PDB file of N, CA and C in Angstrom:
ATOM      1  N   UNK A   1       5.867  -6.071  25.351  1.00 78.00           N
ATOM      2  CA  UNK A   1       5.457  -4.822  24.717  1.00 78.00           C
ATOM      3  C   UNK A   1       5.606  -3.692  25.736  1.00 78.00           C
ATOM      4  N   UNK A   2       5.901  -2.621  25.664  1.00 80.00           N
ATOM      5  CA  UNK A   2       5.755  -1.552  26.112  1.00 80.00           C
ATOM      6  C   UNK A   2       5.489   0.366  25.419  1.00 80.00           C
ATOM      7  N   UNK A   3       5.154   0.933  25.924  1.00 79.00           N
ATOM      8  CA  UNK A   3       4.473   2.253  25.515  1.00 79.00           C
ATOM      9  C   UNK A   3       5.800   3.022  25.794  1.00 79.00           C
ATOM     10  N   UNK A   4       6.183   4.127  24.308  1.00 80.00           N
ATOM     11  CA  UNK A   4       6.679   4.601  24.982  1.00 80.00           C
ATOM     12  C   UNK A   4       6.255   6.138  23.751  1.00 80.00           C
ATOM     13  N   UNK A   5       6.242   6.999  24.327  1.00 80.00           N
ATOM     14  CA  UNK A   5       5.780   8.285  23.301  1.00 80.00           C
ATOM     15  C   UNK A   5       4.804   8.434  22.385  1.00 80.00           C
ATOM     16  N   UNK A   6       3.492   7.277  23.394  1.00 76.00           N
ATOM     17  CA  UNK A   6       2.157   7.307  22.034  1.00 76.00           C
ATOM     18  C   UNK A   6       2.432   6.261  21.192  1.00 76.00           C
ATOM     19  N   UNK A   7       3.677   5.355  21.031  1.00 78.00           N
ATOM     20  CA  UNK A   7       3.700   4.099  20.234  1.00 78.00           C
ATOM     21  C   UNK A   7       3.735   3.438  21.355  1.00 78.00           C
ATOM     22  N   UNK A   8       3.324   1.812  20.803  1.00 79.00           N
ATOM     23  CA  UNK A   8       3.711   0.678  20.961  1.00 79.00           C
ATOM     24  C   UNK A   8       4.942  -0.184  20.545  1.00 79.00           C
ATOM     25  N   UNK A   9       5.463  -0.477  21.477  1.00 82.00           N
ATOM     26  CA  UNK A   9       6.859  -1.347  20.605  1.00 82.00           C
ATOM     27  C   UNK A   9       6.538  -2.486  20.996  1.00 82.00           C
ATOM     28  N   UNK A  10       6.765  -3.657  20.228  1.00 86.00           N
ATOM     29  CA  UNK A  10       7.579  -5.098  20.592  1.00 86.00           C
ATOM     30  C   UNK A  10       9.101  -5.113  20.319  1.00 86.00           C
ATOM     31  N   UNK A  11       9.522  -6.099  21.094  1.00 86.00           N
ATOM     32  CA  UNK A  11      10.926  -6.687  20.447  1.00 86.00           C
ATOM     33  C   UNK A  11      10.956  -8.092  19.924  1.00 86.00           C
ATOM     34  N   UNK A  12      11.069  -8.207  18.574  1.00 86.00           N
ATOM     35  CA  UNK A  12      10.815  -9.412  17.521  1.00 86.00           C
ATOM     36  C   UNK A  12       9.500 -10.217  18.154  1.00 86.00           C
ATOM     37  N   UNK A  13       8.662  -9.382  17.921  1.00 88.00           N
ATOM     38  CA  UNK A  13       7.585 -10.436  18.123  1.00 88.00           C
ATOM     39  C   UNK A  13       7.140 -11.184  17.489  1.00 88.00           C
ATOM     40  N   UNK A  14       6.542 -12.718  17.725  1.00 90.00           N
ATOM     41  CA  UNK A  14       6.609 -13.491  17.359  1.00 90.00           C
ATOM     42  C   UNK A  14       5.021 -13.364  16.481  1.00 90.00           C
ATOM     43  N   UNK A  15       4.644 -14.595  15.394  1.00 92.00           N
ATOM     44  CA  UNK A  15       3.809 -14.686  14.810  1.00 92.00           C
ATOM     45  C   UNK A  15       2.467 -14.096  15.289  1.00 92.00           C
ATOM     46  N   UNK A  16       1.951 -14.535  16.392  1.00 93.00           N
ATOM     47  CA  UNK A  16       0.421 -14.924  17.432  1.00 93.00           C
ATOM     48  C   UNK A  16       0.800 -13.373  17.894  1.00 93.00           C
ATOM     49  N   UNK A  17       2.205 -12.613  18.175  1.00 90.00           N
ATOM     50  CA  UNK A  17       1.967 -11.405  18.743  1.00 90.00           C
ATOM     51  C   UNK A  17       1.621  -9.955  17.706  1.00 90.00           C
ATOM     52  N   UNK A  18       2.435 -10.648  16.272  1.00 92.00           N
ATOM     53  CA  UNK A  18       2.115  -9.838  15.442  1.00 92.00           C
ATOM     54  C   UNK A  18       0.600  -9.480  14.390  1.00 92.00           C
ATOM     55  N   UNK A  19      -0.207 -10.543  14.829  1.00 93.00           N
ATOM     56  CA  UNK A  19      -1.737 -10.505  14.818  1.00 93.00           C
ATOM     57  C   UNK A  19      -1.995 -10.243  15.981  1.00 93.00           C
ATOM     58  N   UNK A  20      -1.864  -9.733  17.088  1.00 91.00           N
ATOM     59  CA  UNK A  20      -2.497  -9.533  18.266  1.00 91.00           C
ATOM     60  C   UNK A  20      -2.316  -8.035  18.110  1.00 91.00           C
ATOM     61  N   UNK A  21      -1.265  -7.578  17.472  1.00 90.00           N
ATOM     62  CA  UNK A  21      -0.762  -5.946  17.235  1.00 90.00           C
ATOM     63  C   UNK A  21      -1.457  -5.751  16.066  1.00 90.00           C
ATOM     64  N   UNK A  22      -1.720  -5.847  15.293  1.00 92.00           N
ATOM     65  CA  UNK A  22      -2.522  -6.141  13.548  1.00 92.00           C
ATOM     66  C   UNK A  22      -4.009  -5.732  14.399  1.00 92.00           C
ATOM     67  N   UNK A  23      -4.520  -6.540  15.094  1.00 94.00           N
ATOM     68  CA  UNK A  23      -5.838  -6.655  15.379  1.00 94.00           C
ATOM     69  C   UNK A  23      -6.195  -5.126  16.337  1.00 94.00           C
ATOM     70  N   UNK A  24      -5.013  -5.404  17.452  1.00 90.00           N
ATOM     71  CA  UNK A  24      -5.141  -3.970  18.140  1.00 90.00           C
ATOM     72  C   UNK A  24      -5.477  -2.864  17.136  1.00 90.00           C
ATOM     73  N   UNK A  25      -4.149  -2.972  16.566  1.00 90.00           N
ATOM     74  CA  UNK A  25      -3.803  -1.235  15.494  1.00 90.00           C
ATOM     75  C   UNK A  25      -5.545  -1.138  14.724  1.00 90.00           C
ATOM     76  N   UNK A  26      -6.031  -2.401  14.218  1.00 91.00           N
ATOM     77  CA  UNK A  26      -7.289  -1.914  13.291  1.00 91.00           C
ATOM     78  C   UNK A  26      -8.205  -1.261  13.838  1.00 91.00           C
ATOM     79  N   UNK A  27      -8.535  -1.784  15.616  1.00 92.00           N
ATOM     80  CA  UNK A  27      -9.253  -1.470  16.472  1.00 92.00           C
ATOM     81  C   UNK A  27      -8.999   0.152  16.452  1.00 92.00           C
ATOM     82  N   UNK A  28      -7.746   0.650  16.909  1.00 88.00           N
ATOM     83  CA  UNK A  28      -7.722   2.142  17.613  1.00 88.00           C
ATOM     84  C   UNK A  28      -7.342   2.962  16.110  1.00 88.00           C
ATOM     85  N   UNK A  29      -7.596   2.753  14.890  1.00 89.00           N
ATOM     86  CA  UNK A  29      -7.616   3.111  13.669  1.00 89.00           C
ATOM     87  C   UNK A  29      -6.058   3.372  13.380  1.00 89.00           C
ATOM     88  N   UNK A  30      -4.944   2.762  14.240  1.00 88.00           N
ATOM     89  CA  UNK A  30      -3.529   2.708  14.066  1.00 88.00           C
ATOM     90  C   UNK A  30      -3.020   1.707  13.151  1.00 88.00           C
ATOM     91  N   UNK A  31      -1.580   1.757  13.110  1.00 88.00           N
ATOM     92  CA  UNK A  31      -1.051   0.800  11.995  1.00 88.00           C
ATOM     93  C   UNK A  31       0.363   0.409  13.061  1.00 88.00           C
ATOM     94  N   UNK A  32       0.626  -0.778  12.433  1.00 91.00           N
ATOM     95  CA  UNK A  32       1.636  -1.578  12.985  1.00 91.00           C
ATOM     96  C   UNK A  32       3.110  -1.502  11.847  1.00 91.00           C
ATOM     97  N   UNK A  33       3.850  -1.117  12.383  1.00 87.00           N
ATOM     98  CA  UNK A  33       5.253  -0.860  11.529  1.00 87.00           C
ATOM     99  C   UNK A  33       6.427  -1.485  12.226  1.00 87.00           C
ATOM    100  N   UNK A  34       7.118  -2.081  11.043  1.00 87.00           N
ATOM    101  CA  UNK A  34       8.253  -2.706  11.136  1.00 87.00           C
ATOM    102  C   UNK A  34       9.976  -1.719  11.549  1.00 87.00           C
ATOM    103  N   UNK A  35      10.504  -2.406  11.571  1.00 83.00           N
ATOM    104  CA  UNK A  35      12.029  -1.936  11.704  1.00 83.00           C
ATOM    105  C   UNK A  35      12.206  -1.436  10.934  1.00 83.00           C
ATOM    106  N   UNK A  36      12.048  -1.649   9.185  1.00 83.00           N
ATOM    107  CA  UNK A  36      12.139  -0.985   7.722  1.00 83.00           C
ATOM    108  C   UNK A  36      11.061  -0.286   7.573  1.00 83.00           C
ATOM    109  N   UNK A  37      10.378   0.083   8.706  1.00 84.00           N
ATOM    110  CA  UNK A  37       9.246   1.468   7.997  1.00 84.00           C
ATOM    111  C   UNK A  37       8.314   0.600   7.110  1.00 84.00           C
ATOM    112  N   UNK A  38       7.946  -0.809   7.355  1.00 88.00           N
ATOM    113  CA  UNK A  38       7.185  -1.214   6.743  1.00 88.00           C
ATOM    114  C   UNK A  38       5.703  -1.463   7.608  1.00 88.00           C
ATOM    115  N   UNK A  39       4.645  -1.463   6.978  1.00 88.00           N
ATOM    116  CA  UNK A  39       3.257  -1.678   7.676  1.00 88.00           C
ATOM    117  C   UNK A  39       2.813  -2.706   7.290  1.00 88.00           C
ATOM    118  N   UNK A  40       2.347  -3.261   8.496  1.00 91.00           N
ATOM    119  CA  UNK A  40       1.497  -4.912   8.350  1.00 91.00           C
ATOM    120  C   UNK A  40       0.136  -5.055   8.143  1.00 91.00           C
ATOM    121  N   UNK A  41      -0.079  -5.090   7.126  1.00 89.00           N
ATOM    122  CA  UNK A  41      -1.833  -5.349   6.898  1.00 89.00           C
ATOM    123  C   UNK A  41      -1.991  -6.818   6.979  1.00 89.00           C
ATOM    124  N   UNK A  42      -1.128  -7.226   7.439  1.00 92.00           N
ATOM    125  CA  UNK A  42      -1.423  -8.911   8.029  1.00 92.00           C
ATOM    126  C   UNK A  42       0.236  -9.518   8.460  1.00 92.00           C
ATOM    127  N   UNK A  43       0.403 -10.616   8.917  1.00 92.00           N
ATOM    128  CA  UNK A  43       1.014 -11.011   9.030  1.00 92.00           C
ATOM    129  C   UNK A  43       2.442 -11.329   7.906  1.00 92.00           C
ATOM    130  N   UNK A  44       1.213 -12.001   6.881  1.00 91.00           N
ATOM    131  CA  UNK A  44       2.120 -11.844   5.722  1.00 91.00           C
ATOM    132  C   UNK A  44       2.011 -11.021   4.236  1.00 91.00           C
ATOM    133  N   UNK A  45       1.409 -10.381   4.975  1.00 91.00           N
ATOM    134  CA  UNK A  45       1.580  -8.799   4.021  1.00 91.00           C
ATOM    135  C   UNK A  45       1.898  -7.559   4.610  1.00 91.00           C
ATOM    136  N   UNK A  46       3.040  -7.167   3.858  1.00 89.00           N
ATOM    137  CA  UNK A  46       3.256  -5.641   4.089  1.00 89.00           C
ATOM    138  C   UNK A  46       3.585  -4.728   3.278  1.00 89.00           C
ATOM    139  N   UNK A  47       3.336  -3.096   3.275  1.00 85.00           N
ATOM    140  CA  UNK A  47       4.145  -2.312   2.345  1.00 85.00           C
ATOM    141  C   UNK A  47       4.352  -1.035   2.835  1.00 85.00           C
ATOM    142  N   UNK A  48       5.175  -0.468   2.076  1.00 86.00           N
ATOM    143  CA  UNK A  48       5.602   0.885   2.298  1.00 86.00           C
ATOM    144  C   UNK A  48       4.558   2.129   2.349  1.00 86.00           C
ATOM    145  N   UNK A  49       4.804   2.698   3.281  1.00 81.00           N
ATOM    146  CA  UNK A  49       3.596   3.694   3.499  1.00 81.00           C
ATOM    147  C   UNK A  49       4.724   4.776   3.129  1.00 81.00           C
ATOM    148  N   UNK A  50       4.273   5.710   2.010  1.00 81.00           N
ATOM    149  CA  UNK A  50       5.269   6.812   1.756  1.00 81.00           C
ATOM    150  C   UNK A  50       5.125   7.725   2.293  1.00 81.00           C
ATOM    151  N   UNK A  51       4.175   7.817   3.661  1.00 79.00           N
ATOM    152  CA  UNK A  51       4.454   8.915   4.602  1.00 79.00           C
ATOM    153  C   UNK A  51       5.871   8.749   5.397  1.00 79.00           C
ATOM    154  N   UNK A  52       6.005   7.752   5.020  1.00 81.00           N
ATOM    155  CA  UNK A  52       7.181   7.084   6.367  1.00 81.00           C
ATOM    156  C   UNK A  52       8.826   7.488   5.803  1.00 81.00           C
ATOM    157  N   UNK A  53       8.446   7.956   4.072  1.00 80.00           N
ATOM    158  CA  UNK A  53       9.633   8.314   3.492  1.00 80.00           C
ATOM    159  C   UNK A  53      10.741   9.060   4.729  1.00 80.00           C
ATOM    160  N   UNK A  54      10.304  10.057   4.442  1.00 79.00           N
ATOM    161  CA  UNK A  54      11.363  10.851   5.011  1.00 79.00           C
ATOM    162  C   UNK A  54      11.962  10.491   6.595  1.00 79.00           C
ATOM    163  N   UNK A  55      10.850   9.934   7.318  1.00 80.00           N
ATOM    164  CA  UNK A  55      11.393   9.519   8.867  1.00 80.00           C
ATOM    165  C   UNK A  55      12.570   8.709   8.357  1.00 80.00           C
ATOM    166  N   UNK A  56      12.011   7.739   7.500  1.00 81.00           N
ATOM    167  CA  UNK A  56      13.035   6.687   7.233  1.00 81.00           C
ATOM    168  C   UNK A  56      14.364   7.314   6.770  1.00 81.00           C
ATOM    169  N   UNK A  57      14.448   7.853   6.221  1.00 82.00           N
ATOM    170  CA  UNK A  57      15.703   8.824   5.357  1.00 82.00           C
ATOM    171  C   UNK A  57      16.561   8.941   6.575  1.00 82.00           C
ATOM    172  N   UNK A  58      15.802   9.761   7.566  1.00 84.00           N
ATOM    173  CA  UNK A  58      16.653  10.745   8.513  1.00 84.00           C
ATOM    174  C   UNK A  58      16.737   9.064   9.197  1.00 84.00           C
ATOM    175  N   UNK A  59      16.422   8.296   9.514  1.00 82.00           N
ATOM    176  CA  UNK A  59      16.768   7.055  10.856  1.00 82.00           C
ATOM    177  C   UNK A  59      18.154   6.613   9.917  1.00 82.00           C
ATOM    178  N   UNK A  60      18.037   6.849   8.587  1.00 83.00           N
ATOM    179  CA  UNK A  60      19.096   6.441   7.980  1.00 83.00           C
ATOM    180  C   UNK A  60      20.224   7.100   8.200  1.00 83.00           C
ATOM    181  N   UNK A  61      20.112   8.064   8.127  1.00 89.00           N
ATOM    182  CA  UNK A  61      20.993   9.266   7.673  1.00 89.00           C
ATOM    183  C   UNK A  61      21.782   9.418   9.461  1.00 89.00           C
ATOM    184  N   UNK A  62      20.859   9.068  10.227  1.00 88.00           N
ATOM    185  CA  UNK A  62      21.147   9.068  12.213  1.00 88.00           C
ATOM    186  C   UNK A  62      22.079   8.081  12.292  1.00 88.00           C
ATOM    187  N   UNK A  63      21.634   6.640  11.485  1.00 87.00           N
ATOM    188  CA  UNK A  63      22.868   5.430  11.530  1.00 87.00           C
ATOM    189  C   UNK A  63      24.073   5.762  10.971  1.00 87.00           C
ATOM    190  N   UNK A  64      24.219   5.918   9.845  1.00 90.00           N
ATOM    191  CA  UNK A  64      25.017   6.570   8.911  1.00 90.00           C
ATOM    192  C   UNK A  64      25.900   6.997  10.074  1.00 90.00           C
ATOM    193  N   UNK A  65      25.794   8.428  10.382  1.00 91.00           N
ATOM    194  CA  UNK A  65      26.298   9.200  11.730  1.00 91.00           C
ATOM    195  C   UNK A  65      26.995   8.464  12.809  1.00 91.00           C
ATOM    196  N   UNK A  66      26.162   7.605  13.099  1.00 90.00           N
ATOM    197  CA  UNK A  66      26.525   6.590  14.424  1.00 90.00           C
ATOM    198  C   UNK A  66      27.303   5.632  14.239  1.00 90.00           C
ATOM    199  N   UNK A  67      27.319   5.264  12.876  1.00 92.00           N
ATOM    200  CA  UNK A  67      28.542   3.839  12.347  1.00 92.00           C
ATOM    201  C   UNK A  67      30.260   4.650  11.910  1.00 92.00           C
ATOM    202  N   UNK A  68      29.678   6.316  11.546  1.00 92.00           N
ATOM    203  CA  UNK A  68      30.957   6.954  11.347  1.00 92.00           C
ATOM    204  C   UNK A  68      31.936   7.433  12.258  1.00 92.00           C
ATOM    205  N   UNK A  69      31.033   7.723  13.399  1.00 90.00           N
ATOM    206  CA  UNK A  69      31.716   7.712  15.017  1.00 90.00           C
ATOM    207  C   UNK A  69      32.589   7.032  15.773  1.00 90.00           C
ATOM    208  N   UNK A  70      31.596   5.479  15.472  1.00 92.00           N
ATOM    209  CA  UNK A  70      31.892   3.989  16.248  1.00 92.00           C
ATOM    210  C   UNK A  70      33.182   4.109  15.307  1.00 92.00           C
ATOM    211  N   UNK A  71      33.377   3.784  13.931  1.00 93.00           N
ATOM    212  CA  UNK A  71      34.637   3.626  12.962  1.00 93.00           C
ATOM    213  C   UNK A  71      35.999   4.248  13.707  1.00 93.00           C
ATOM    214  N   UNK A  72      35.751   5.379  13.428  1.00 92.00           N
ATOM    215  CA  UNK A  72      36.966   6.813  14.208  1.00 92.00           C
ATOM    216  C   UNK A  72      37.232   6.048  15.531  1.00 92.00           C
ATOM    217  N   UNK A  73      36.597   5.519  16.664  1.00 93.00           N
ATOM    218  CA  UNK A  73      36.841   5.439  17.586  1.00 93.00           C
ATOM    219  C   UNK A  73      36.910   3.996  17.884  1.00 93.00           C
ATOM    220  N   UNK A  74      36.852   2.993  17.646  1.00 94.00           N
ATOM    221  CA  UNK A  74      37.592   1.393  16.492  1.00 94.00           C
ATOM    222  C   UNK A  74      38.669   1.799  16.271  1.00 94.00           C
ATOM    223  N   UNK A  75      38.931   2.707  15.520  1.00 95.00           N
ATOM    224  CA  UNK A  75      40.543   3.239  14.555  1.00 95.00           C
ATOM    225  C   UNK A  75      41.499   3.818  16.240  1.00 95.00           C
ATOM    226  N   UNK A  76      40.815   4.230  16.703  1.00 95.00           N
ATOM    227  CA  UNK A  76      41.508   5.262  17.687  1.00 95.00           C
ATOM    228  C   UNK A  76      42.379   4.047  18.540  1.00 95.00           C
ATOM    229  N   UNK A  77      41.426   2.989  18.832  1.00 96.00           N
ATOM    230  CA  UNK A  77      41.775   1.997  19.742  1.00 96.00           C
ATOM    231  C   UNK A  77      42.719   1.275  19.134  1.00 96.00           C
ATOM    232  N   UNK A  78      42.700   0.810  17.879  1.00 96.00           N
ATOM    233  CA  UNK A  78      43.578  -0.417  16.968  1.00 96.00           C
ATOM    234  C   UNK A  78      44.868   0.604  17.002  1.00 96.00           C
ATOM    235  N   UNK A  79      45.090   2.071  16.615  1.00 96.00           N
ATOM    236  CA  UNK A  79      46.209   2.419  16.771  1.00 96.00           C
ATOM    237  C   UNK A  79      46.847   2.743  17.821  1.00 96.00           C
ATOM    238  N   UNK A  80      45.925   2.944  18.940  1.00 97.00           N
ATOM    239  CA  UNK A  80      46.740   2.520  20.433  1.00 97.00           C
ATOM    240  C   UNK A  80      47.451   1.343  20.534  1.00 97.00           C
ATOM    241  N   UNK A  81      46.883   0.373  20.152  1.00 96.00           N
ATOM    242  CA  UNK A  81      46.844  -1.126  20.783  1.00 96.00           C
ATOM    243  C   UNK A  81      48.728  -1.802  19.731  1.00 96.00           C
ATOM    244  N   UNK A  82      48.493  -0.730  18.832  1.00 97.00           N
ATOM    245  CA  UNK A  82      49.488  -1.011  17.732  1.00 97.00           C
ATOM    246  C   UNK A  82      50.906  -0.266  18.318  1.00 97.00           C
ATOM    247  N   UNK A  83      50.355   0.924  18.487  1.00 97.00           N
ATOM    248  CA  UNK A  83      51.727   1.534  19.088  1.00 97.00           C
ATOM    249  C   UNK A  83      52.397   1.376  20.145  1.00 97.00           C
ATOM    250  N   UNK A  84      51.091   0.666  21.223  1.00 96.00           N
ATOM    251  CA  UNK A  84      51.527   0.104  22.365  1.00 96.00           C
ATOM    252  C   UNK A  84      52.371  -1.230  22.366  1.00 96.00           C
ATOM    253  N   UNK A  85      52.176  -1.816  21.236  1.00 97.00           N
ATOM    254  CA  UNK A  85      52.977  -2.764  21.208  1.00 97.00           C
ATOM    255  C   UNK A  85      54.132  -2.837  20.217  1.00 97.00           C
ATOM    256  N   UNK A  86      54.165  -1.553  19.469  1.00 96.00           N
ATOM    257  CA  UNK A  86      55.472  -1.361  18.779  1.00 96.00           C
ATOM    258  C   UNK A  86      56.140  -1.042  20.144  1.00 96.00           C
ATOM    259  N   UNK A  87      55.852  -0.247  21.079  1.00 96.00           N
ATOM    260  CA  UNK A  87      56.639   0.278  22.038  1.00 96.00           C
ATOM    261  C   UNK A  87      57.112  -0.669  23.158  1.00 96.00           C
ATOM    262  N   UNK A  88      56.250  -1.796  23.104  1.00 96.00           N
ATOM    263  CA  UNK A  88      56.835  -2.763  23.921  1.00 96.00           C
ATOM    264  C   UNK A  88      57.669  -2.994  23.764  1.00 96.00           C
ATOM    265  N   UNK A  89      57.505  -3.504  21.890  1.00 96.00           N
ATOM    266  CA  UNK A  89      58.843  -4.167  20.827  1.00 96.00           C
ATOM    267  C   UNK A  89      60.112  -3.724  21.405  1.00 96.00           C
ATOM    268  N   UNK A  90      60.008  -1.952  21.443  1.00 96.00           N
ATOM    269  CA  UNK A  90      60.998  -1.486  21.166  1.00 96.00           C
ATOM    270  C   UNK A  90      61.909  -1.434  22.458  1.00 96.00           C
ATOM    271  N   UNK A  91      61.149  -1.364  23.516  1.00 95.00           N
ATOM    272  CA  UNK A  91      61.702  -1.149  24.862  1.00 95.00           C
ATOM    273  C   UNK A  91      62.455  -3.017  24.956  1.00 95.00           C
ATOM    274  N   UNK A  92      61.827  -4.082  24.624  1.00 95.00           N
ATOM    275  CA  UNK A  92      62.340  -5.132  24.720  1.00 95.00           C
ATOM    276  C   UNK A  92      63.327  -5.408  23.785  1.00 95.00           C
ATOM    277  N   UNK A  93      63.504  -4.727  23.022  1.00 95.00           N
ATOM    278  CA  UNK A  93      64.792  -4.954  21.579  1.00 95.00           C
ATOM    279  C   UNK A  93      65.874  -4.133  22.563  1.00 95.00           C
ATOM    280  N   UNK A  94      65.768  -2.617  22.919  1.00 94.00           N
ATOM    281  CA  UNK A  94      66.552  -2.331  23.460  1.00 94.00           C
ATOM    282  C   UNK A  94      67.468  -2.603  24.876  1.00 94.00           C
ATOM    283  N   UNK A  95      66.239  -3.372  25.705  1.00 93.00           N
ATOM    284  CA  UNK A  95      66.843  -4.321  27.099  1.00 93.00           C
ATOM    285  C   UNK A  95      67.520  -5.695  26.373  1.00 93.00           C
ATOM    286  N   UNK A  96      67.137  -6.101  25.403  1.00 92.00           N
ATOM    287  CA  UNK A  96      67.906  -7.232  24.730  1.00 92.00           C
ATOM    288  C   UNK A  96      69.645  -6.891  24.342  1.00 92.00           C
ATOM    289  N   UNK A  97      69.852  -5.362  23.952  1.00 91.00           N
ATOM    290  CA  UNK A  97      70.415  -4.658  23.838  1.00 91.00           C
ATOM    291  C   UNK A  97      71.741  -4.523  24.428  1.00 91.00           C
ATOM    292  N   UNK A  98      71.160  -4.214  25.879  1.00 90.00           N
ATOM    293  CA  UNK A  98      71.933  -3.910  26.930  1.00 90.00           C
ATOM    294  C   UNK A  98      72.567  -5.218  27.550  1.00 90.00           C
ATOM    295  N   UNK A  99      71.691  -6.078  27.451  1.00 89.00           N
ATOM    296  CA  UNK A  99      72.111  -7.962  27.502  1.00 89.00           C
ATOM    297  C   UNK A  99      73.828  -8.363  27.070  1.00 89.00           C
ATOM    298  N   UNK A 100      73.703  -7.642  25.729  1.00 85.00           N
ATOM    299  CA  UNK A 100      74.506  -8.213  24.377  1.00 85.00           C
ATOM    300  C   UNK A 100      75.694  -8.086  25.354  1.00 85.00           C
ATOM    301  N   UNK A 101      76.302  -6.645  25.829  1.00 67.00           N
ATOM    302  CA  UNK A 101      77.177  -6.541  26.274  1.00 67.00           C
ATOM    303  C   UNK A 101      77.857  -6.690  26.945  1.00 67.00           C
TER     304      UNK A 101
END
């Protein structure tokens, strides 16, 4: 666990940690939230707190952004990697070329 901006985070915590965070949060009158903006009123209960609407929107709307970036620049590389090797092609078709004669 660590603090960072007034929250608490885990990373996938496990069963025994997610009642240990459950128990904390009731204590300091906080709530424990998931990856999906969901809140744990136990282990195996949770639900949507519709304050969380809109954060959630925009974390969406931030990925969205960030997967359209990564794409463009995926694309940027595959058509390097393509032309670089049409150009190999071509430089080796044409030394094949010079062979013939």
């Amino acid at each position: 666990m660590w603090l960072e901006n007034g929250e608490l985070w885990a990373k996938t915590p496990g069963t025994d940690a997610l009642q240990l965070m459950i128990d904390l949060a009731d204590r300091l009158g906080a709530r424990v939230r998931g990856d999906e903006f969901e809140t744990y009123r136990s282990v195996d209960d949770s639900y949507f707190d519709s304050s969380d609407r809109a954060e959630k929107e925009q974390q969406e709307r931030a990925s969205a952004e960030l997967l359209k970036v990564e794409s463009r620049h995926q694309s940027r590389i595959r058509l390097f990697v393509v032309l670089f090797f049409a150009a190999l092609g071509a430089v080796a078709f044409l030394i094949g070329k010079m062979f013939e004669k």
